[in-house]
Coordinates of C-alpha atoms and ligand atoms in Angstrom, one line a residue:
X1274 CA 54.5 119.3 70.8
X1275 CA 57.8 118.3 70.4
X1276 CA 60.7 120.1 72.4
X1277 CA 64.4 119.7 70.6
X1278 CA 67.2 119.5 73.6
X1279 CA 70.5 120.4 72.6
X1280 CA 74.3 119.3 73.9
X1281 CA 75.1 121.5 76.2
X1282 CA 79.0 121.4 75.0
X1283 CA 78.3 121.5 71.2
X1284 CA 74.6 123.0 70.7
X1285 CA 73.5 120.6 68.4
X1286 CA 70.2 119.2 68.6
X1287 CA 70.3 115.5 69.1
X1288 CA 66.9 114.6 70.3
X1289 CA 63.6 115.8 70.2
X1290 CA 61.0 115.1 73.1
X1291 CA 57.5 114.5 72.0
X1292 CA 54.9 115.8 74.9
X1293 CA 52.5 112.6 76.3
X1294 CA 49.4 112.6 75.3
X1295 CA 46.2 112.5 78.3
X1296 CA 45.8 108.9 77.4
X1297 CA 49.6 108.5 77.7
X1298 CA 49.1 110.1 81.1
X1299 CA 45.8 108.5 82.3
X1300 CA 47.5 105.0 80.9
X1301 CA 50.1 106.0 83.7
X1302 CA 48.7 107.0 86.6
X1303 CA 46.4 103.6 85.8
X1304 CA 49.3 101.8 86.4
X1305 CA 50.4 103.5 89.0
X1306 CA 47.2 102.9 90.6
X1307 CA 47.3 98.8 89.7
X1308 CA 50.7 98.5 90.7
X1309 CA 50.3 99.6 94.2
X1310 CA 48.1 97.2 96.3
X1311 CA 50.9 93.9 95.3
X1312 CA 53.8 96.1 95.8
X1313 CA 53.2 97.7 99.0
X1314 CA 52.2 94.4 100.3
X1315 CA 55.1 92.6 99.4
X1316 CA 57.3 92.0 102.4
X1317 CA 60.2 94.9 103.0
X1318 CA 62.9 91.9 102.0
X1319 CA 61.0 91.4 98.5
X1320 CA 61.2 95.1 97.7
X1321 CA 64.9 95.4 98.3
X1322 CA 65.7 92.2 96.3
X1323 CA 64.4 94.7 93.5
X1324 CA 66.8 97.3 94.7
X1325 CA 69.6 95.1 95.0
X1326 CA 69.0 94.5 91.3
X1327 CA 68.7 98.0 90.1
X1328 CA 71.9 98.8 91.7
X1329 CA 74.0 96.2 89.6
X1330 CA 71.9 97.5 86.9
X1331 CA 73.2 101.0 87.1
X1332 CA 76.6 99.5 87.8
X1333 CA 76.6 97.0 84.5
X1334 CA 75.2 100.4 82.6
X1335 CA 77.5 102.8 83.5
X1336 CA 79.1 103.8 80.6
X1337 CA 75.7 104.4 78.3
X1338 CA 74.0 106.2 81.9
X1339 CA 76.8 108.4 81.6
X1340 CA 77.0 109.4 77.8
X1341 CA 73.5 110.4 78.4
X1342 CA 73.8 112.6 81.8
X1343 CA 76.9 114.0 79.6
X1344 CA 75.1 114.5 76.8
X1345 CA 71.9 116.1 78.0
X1346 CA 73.3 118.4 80.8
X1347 CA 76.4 118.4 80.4
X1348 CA 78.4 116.5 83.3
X1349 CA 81.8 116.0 83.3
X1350 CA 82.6 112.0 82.9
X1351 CA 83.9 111.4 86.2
X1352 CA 81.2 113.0 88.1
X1353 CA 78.4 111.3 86.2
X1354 CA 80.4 108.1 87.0
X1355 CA 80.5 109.0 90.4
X1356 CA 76.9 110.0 90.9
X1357 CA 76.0 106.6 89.3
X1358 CA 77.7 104.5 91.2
X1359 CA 75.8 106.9 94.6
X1360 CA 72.7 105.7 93.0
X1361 CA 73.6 102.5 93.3
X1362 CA 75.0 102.6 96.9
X1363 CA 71.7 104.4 97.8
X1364 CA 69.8 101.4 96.5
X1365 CA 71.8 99.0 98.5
X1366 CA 71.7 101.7 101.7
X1367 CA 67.8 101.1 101.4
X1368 CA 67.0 98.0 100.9
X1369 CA 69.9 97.3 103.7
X1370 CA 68.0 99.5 106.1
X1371 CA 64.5 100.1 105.2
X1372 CA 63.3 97.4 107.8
X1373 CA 65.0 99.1 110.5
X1374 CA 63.3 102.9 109.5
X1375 CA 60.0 101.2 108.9
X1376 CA 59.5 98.8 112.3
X1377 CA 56.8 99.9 114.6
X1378 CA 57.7 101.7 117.3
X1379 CA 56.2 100.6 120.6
X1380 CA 55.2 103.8 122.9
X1381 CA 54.6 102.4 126.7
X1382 CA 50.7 104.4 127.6
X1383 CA 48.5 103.0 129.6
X1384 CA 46.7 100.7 127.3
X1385 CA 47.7 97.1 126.9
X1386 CA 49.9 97.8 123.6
X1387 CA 50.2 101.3 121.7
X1388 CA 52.7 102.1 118.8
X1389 CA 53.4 103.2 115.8
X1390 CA 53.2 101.8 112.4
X1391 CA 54.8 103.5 108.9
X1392 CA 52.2 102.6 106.3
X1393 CA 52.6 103.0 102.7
X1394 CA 50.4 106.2 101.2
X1395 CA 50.0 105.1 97.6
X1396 CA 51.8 107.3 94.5
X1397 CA 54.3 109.8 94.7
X1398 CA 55.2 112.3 91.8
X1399 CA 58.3 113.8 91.5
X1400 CA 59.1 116.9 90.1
X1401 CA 62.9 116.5 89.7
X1402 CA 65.8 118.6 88.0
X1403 CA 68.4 118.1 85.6
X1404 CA 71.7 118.7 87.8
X1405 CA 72.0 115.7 89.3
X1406 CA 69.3 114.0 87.0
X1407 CA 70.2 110.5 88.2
X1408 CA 71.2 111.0 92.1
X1409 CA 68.2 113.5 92.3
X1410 CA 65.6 110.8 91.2
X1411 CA 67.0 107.8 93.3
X1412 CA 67.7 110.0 96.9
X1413 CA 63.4 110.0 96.8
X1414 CA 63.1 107.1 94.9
X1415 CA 65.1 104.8 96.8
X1416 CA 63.6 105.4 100.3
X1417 CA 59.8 106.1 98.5
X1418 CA 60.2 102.4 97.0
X1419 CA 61.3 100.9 99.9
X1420 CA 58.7 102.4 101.9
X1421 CA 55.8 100.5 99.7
X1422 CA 55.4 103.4 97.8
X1423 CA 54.9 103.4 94.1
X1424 CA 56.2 106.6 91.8
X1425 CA 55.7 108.9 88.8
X1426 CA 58.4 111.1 87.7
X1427 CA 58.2 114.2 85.7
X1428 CA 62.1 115.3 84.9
X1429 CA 63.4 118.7 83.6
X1430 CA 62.6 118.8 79.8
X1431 CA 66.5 119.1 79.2
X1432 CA 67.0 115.6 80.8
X1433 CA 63.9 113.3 79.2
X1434 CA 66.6 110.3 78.3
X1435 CA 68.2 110.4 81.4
X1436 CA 64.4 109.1 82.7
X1437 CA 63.8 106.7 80.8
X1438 CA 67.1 105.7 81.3
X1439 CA 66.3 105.6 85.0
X1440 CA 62.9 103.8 83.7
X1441 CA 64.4 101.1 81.8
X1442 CA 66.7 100.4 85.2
X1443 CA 64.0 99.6 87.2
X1444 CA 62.3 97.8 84.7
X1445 CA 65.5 95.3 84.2
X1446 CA 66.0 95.1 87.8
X1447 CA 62.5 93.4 87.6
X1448 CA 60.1 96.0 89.4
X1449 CA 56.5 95.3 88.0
X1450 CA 54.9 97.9 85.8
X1451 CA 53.5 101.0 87.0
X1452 CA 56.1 100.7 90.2
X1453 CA 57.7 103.7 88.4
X1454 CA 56.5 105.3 85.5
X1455 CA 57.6 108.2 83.7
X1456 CA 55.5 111.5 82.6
X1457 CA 56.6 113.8 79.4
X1458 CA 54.9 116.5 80.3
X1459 CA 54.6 120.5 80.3
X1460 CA 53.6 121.9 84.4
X1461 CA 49.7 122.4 83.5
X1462 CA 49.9 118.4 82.6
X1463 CA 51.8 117.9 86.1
X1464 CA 49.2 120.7 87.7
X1465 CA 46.7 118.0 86.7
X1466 CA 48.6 115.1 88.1
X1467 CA 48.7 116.5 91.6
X1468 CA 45.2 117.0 91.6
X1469 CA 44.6 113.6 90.3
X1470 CA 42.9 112.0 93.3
X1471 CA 45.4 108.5 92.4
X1472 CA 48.5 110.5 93.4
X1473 CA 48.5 111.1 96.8
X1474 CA 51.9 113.1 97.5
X1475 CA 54.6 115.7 95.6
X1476 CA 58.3 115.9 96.2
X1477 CA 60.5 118.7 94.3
X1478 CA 63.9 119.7 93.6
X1479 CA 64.2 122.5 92.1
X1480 CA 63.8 126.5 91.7
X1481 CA 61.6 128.7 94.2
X1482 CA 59.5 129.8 91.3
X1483 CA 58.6 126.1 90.8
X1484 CA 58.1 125.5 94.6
X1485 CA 55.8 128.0 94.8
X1486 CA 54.1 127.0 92.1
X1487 CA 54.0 123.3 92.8
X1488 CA 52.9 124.0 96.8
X1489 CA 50.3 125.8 95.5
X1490 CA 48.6 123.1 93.8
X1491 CA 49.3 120.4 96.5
X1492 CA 47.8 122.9 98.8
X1493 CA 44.6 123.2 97.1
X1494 CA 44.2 119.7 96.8
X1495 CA 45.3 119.2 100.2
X1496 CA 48.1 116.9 99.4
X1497 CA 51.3 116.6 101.6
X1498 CA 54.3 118.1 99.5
X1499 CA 58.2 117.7 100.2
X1500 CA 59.8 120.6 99.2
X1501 CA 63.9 121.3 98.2
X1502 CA 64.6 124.5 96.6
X1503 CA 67.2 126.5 96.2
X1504 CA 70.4 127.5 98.5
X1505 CA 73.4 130.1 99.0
X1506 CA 75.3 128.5 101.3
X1507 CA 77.7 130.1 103.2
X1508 CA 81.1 128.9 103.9
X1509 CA 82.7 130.5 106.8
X1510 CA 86.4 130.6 107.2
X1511 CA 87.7 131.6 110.4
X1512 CA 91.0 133.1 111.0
X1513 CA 92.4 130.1 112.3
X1514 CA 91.4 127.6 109.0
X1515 CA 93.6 125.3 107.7
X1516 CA 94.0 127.2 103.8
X1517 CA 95.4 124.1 102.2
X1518 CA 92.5 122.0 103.0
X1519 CA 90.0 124.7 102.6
X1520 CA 90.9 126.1 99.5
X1521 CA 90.8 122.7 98.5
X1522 CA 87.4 122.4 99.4
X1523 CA 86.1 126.0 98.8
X1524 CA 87.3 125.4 94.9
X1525 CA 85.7 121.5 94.4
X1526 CA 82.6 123.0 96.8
X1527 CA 81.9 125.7 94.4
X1528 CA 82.9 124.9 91.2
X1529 CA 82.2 120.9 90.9
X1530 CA 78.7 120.0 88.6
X1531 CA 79.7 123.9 87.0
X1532 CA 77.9 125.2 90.5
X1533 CA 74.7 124.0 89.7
X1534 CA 74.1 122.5 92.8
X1535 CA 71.9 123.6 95.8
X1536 CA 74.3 123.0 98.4
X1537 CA 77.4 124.1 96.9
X1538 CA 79.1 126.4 98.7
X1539 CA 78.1 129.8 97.1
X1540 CA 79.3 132.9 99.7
X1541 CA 82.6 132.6 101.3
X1542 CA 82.2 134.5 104.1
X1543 CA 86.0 134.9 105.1
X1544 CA 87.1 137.0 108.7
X1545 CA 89.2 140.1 107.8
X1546 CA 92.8 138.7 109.5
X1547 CA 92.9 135.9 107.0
X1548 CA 91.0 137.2 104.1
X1549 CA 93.8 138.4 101.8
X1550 CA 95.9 134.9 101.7
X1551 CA 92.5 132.9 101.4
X1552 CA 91.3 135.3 98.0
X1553 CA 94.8 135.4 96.6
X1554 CA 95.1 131.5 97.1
X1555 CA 91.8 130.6 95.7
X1556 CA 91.9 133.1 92.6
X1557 CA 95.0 131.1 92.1
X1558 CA 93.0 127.3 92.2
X1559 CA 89.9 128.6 90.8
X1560 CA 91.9 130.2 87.7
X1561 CA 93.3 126.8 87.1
X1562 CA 90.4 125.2 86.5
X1563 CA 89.5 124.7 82.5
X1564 CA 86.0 124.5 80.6
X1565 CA 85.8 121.9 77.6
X1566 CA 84.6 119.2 76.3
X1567 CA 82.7 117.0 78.9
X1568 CA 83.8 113.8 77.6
X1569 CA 88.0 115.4 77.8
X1570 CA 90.1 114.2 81.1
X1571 CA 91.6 117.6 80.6
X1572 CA 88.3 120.1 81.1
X1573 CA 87.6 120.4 84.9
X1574 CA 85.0 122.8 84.0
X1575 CA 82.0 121.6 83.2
X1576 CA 79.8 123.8 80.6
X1577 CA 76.5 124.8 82.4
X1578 CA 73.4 122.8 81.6
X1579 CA 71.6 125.0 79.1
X1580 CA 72.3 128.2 77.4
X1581 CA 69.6 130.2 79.0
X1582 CA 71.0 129.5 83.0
X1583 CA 74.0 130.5 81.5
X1584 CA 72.5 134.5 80.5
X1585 CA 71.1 134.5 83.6
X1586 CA 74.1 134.0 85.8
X1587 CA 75.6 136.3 83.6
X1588 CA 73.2 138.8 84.1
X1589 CA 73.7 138.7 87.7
X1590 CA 77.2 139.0 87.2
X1591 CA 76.8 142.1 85.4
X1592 CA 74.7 143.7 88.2
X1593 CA 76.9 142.4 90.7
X1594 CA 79.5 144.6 89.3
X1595 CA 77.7 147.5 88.3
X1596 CA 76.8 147.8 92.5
X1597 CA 80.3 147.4 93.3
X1598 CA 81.5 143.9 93.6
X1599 CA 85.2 143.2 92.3
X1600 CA 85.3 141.2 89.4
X1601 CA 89.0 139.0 90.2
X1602 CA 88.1 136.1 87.8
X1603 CA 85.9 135.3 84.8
X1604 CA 83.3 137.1 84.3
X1605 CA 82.4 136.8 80.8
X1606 CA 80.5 133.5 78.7
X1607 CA 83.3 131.6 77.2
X1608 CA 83.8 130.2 73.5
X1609 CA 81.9 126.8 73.8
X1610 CA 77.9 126.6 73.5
X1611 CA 77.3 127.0 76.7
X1612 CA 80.4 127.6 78.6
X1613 CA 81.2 129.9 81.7
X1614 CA 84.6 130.1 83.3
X1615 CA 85.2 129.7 87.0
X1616 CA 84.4 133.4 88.1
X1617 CA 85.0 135.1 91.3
X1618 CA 83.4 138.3 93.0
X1619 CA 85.0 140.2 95.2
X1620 CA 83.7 142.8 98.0
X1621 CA 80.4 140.9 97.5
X1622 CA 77.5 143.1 99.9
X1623 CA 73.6 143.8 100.5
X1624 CA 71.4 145.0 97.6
X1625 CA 73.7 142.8 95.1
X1626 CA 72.1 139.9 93.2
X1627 CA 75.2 138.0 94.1
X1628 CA 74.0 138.7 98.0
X1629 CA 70.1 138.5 97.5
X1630 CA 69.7 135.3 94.7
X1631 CA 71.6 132.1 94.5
X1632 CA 73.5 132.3 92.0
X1633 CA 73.4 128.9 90.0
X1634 CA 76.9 128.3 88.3
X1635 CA 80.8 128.7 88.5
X1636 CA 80.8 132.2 90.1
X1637 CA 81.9 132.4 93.9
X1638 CA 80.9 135.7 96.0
X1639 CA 83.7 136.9 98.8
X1640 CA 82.0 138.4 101.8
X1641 CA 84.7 140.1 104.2
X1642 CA 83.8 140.2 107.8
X1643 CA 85.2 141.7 110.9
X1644 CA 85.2 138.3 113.4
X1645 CA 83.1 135.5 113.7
X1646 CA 80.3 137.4 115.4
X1647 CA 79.3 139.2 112.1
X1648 CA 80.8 135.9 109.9
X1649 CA 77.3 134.3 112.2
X1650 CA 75.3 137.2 111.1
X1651 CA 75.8 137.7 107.5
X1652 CA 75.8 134.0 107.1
X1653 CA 72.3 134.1 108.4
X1654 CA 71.4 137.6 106.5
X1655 CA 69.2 135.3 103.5
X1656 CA 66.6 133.9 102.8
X1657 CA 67.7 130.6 102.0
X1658 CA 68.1 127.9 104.4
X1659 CA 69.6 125.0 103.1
X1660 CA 73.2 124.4 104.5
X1661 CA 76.4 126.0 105.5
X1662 CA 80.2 124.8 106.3
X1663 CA 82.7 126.5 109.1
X1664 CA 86.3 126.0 108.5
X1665 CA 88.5 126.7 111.4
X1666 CA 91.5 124.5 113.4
X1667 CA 88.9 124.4 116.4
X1668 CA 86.4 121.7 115.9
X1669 CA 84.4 123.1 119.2
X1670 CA 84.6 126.4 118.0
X1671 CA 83.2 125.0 114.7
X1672 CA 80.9 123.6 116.1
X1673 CA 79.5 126.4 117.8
X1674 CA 79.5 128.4 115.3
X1675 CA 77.9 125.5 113.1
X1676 CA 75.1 125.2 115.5
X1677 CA 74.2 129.0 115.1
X1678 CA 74.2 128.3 111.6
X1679 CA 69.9 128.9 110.0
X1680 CA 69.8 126.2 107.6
X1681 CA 69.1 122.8 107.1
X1682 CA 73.0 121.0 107.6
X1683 CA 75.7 122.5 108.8
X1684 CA 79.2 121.0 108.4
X1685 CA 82.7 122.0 110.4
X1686 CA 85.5 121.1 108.2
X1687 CA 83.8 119.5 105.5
X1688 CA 82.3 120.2 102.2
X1689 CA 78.0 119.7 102.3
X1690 CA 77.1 117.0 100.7
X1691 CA 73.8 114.4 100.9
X1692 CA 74.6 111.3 102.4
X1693 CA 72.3 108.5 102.7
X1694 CA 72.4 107.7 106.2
X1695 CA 71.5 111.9 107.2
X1696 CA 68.2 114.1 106.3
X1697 CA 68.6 116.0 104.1
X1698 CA 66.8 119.3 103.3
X1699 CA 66.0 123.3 104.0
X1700 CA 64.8 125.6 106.3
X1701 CA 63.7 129.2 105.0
X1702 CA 62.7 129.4 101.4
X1703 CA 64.7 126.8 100.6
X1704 CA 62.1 124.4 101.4
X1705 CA 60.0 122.2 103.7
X1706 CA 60.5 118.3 104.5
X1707 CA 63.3 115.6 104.6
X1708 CA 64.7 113.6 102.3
X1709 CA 67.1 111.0 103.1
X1710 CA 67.7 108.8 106.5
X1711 CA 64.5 107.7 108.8
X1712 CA 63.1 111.1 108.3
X1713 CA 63.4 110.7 104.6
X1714 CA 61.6 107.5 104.7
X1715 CA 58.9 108.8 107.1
X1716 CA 57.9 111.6 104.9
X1717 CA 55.7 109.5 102.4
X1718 CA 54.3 107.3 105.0
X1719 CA 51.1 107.4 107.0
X1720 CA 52.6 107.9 110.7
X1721 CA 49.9 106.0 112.5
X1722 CA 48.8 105.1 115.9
X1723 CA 47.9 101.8 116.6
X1724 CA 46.0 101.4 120.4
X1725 CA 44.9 98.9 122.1
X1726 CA 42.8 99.5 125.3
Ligands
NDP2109 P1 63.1 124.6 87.7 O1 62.7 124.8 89.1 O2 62.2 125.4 86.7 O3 63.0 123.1 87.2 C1 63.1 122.0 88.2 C2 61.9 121.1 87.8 O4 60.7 121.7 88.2 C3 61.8 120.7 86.4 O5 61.4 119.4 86.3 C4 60.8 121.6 85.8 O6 60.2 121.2 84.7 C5 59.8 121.7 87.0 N1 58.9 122.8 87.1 C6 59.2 124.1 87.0 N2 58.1 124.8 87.2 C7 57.1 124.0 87.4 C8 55.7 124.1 87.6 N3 55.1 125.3 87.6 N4 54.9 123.0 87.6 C9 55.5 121.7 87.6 N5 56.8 121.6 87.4 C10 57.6 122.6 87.3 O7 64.6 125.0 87.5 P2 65.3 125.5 86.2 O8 65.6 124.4 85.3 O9 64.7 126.7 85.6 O10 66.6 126.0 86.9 C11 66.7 127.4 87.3 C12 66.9 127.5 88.8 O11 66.3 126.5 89.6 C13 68.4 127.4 89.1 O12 69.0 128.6 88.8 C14 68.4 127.1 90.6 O13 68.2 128.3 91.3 C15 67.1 126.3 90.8 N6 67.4 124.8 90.8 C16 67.6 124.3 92.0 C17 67.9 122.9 92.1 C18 68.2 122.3 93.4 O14 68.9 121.3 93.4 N7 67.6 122.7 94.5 C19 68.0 122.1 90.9 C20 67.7 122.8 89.7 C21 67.4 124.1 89.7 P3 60.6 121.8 83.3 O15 62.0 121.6 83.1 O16 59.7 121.0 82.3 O17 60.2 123.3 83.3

């Protein structure tokens, strides 16, 4: 079976992904299963010279890594540039650091030495999406790698050049085959993989539906699974904000990658004293903002990844309005193939698919609230977990506010974003596990106790 993907700025058809074949697949895992014993025993400083390479890789590749991103999904140049080049430093970060995450930790009992040890577990498949279909592959790839781990990726089906893109990087950067290999295949194929007794962990990004889907499996095979789904993230202003700076940041937070990105700031929870100048002023940015060509310095708004995500946001749209929510901006699919325009809901409240569902694209939901009391409570009134921001003059009352905050990273001031040196992940139904940091790194290891009596 072949599955044609089309540019999501034009619609034309410019590849067409065959399906692997079993052998294909068993010829994988088989490598996967070779490669493991000489890689996790090389030494920590081995591993990283490997990393070290892949990042000047991805740095000497730039240009043909981003036609691709741009080309399958979508990406405006600049932030496919961008996201390479955090590959890259995410690679370095790693192989920088990874002896530090991974050095026994010595825990005084009263035998004559006890500690820990971080031990390699043997193959990790990742399920991974197409929004950030480079940084999304090397934030678990990076620290899996460096751990002694070896992988198998299974991408979106919109993105399959993107990984063998990502493939062919390791590959020059001199990592031994079967240290990453690369599955085309439909979810019963990767339903088999999990249970495959050669892979021995799963890590997702991606929808609910999938989570569920892809927990399921692990569970019944009793494999360890790291989950990170979905997110409406709330972004709190307070009356005292500073509206230069966050309208600023509500309008890149929101409308950057078209929306499609979990921790983009999705409902703008906004106290009643200040809520009037903070909608009028980001109507204002957000209208500015211009859908186009990818490829064109002049579009700012990316189209959305596939025609398809594009009905459904629509769709939510629709019923957002129909149960009251003021429509200020947008609203409607616009003239290129997959296009939406920067969209903003007004009056946003419970029962409304723009309250209830993430809402995966260039429309922002305003939620008025009384005081930062109820700001706290509707903030926390989902359930998704993933982050939040507070914006406010008073960094302590940010913080407070931040710490009361259900999700996985909370941020005062500031836009959420992963960084390589924090975890990174959900609480709620927007997942289960870390990514990122020492916890990251300690997620695919065996934790285990060494005692000497
Ligand atoms: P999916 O969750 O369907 O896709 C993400 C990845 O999971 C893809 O590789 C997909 O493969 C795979 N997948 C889906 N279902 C299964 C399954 N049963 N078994 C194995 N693999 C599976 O996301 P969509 O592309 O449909 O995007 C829709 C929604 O997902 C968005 O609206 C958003 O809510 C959420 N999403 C969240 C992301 C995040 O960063 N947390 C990223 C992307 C999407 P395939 O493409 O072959 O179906």
């Amino acid at each position: 079976m072949t599955t044609e993907i089309p540019n999501p700025a034009t619609g034309q058809v410019e590849h067409r992904q065959a399906l692997m074949t079993s052998n294909a697949v068993e010829a994988a895992l088989h490598a996967a299963q070779a490669a493991f014993p000489e890689w996790s025993q090389r030494s920590v400083q081995a591993r990283g010279d490997v990393l070290r390479a892949a990042a000047g890789v991805l740095r000497e590749r730039r240009q043909d890594l981003q036609q691709v991103m741009t080309a399958e999904m979508g990406k405006l140049k600049p932030e496919a540039l961008a996201e390479i080049e955090k590959c890259a430093a995410a690679c370095e970060f790693y192989a920088d650091n990874a002896q530090g995450y991974l050095h026994p930790e010595q825990i005084a009992t009263e035998a004559q030495s006890s500690y820990v040890r971080y031990e390699p577990i043997g193959c990790v498949f990742a399920v991974m999406p197409w929004n950030f279909p480079l940084w999304q592959v090397f934030r678990f790839l990076a620290p899996t790698l460096m751990a002694g781990n070896v992988a198998l990726l299974k991408h979106a089906t919109n993105v399959p050049r993107c990984a063998d893109a990502i493939a062919a990087v390791l590959q020059a950067a001199g990592a031994p085959e079967g240290v990453l290999g690369v599955l085309h295949i439909d979810n019963d194929q990767a339903a088999e993989v999990i249970c495959d007794p050669r892979v021995a962990a799963v890590t997702l990004t991606g929808s609910e539906r999938a989570g569920k889907s892809i927990a399921a499996t692990a569970g019944s095979v009793l494999k360890k699974c790291v989950m990170e789904l979905g997110g409406s993230d709330a972004f709190v202003v307070l009356e005292d904000a500073d509206l230069d700076k966050t309208v600023a940041a509500a309008v890149k937070s929101r409308f950057d990658n078209a929306g499609q990105t979990c921790i983009a700031a999705k409902r703008f929870i906004v106290v009643e004293a200040i809520a009037e100048t903070f909608v009028t002023r980001f109507v204002e940015a957000a209208g500015k903002l211009r859908t186009g060509d990818p490829n064109d310095s002049a579009t700012t708004l990316a189209p959305m990844a596939r025609q398809d995500l594009r009905e459904e946001l629509h769709q939510q749209v629709g019923a957002s309005v129909q149960a009251g929510a003021k429509l200020l901006l947008g609203g409607a699919p616009g003239q290129g193939y997959a296009d939406y325009p920067a969209t903003i809901l007004d009056h946003v409240g419970p029962g409304m698919p723009a309250y209830e569902q993430e809402l995966f694209g260039p429309v922002a939901s305003i939620l008025r609230v009384k005081d930062e009391a109820e700001a706290v409570r509707v903030a926390n009134d989902t359930s998704f977990g993933l982050g939040g921001s507070v914006w406010t003059a008073d960094a302590a009352r940010g913080e407070r506010v931040a710490q009361q905050l259900q999700c996985g990273a909370a941020f005062v001031n500031a836009i959420v974003k992963s960084d390589v040196r924090l975890p990174f992940g959900g609480s709620k139904r927007s997942g289960f596990g870390r990514e990122l940091a020492q916890h990251g790194m300690h997620e695919f290891t065996n934790i285990k106790t060494i005692y000497v009596a």
